[in-house]
Coordinates of C-alpha atoms and ligand atoms in Angstrom, one line a residue:
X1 CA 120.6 95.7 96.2
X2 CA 117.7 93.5 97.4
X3 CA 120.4 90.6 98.7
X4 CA 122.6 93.4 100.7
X5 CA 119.4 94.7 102.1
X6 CA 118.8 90.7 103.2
X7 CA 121.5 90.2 104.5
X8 CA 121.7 93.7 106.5
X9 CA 118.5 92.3 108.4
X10 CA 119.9 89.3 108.5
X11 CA 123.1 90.3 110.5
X12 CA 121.1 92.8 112.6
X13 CA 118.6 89.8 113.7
X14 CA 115.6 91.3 113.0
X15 CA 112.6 89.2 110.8
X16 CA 112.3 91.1 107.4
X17 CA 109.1 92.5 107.0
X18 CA 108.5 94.4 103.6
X19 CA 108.4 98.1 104.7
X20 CA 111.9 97.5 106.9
X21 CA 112.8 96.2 103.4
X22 CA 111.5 99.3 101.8
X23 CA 112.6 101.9 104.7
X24 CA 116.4 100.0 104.4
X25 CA 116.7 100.3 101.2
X26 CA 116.0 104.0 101.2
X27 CA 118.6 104.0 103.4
X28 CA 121.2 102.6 101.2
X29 CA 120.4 105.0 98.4
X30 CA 120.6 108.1 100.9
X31 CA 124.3 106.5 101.7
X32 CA 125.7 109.3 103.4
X33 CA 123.2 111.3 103.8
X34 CA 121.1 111.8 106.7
X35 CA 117.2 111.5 106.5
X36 CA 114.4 112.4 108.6
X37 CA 111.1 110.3 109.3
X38 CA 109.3 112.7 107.2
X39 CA 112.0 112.3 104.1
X40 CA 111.3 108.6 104.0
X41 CA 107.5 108.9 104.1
X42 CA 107.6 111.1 100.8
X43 CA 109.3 107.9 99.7
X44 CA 107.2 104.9 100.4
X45 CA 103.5 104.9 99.7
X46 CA 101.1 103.3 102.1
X47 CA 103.3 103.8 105.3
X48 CA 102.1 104.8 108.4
X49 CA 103.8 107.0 110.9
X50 CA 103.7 104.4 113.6
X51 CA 104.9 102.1 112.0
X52 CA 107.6 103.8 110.4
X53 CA 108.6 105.5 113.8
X54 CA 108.9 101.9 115.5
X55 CA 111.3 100.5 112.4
X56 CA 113.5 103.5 112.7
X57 CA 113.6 102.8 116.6
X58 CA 114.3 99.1 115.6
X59 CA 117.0 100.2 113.2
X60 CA 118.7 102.5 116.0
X61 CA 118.8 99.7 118.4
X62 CA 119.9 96.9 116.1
X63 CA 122.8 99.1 115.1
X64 CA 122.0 99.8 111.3
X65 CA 121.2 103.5 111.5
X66 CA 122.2 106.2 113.9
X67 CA 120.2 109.4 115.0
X68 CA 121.6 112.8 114.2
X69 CA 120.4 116.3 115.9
X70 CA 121.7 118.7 113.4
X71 CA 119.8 121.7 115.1
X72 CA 117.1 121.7 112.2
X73 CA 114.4 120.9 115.1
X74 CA 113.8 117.3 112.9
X75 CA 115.5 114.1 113.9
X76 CA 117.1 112.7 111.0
X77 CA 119.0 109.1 110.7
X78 CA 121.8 108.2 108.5
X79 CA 123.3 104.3 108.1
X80 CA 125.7 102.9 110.3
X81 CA 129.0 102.0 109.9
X82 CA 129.9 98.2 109.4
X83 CA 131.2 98.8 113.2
X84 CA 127.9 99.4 114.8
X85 CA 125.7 96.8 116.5
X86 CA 123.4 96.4 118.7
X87 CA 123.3 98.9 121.5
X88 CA 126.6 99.8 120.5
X89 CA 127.0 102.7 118.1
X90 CA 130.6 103.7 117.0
X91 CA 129.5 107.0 114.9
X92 CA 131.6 109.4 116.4
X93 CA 132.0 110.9 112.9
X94 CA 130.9 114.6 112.5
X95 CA 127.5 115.4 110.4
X96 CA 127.8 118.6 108.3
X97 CA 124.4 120.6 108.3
X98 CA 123.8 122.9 104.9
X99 CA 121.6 125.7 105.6
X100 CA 120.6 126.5 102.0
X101 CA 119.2 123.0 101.2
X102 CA 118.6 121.6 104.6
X103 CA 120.8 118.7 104.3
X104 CA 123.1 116.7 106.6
X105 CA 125.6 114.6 105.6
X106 CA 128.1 112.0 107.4
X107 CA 131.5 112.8 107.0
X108 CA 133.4 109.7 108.7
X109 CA 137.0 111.2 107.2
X110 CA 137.0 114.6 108.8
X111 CA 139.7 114.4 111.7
X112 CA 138.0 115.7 115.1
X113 CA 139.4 117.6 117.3
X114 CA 140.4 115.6 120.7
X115 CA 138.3 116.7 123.9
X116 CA 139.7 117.0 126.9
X117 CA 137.5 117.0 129.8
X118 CA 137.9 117.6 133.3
X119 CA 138.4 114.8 135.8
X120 CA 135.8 112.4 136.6
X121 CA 133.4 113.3 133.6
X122 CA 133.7 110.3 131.1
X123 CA 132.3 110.5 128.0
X124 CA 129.6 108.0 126.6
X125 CA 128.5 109.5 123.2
X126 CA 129.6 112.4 121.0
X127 CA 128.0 114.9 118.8
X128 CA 129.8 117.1 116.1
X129 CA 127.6 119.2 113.8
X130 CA 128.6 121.6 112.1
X131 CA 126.9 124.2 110.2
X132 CA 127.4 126.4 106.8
X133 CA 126.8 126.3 103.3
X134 CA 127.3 122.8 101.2
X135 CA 129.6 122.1 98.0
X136 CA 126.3 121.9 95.7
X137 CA 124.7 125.3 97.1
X138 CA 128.1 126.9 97.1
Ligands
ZN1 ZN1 125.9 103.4 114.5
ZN2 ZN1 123.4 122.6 100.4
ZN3 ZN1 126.4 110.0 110.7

């Protein structure tokens, strides 16, 4: 675990410091799961809220974890797809929000519908969430 999360910064270009070790690597155990700011807190002892807020930013940018809105009212962030870099996110994928236990979870295998869009609007980004009851509260 500690060498993948290495080498993640590593490829990303960014110095390793010891909480983007820490915040990473709850990251990797999360897997497909999305986490908020708060989430990761709980997690690692002795972090503060600016700093944590600036290595999520740093993450986003660098292309190892993606923002999700699921309509909770919390921003939560979920780990990139080998795809991703810099600037340059390619997570498309829709996020499934549970209502009972307030999770949301990448589902990069569920085929999305195709949008159509009237002329001269281009797409740059797009957002599926979805909503409803999860296969652990069901
Ligand atoms: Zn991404
Ligand atoms: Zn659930
Ligand atoms: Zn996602």
């Amino acid at each position: 675990m500690e060498d993948k999360i290495l080498e993640m910064l590593q490829k990303a270009d960014l110095r390793v410091t010891r909480s983007r070790k820490e915040v990473l690597d709850i990251f990797c155990q999360s897997g497909d799961q999305a986490i908020s700011s708060s989430d990761i807190e709980h997690n690692i002892t002795g972090i503060d809220r600016i700093t944590l807020y600036r290595i999520l930013k740093t993450f986003e940018e660098s292309g190892l974890v993606h923002s999700v809105a699921d309509g909770s009212g919390k921003t939560k962030y979920a780990l990139c797809s080998h795809e991703c870099s810099g600037g340059n996110h390619h997570d498309n994928h829709l996020h499934f929000y549970c209502r009972v236990c307030d999770t949301t979870t990448c589902m990069d295998h569920v085929k999305l519908p195709a949008v159509r869009l009237p002329q001269d609007y281009q797409v740059e980004e797009m957002r599926f969430v979805v909503a409803g009851v999860c296969k652990d509260c069901h």
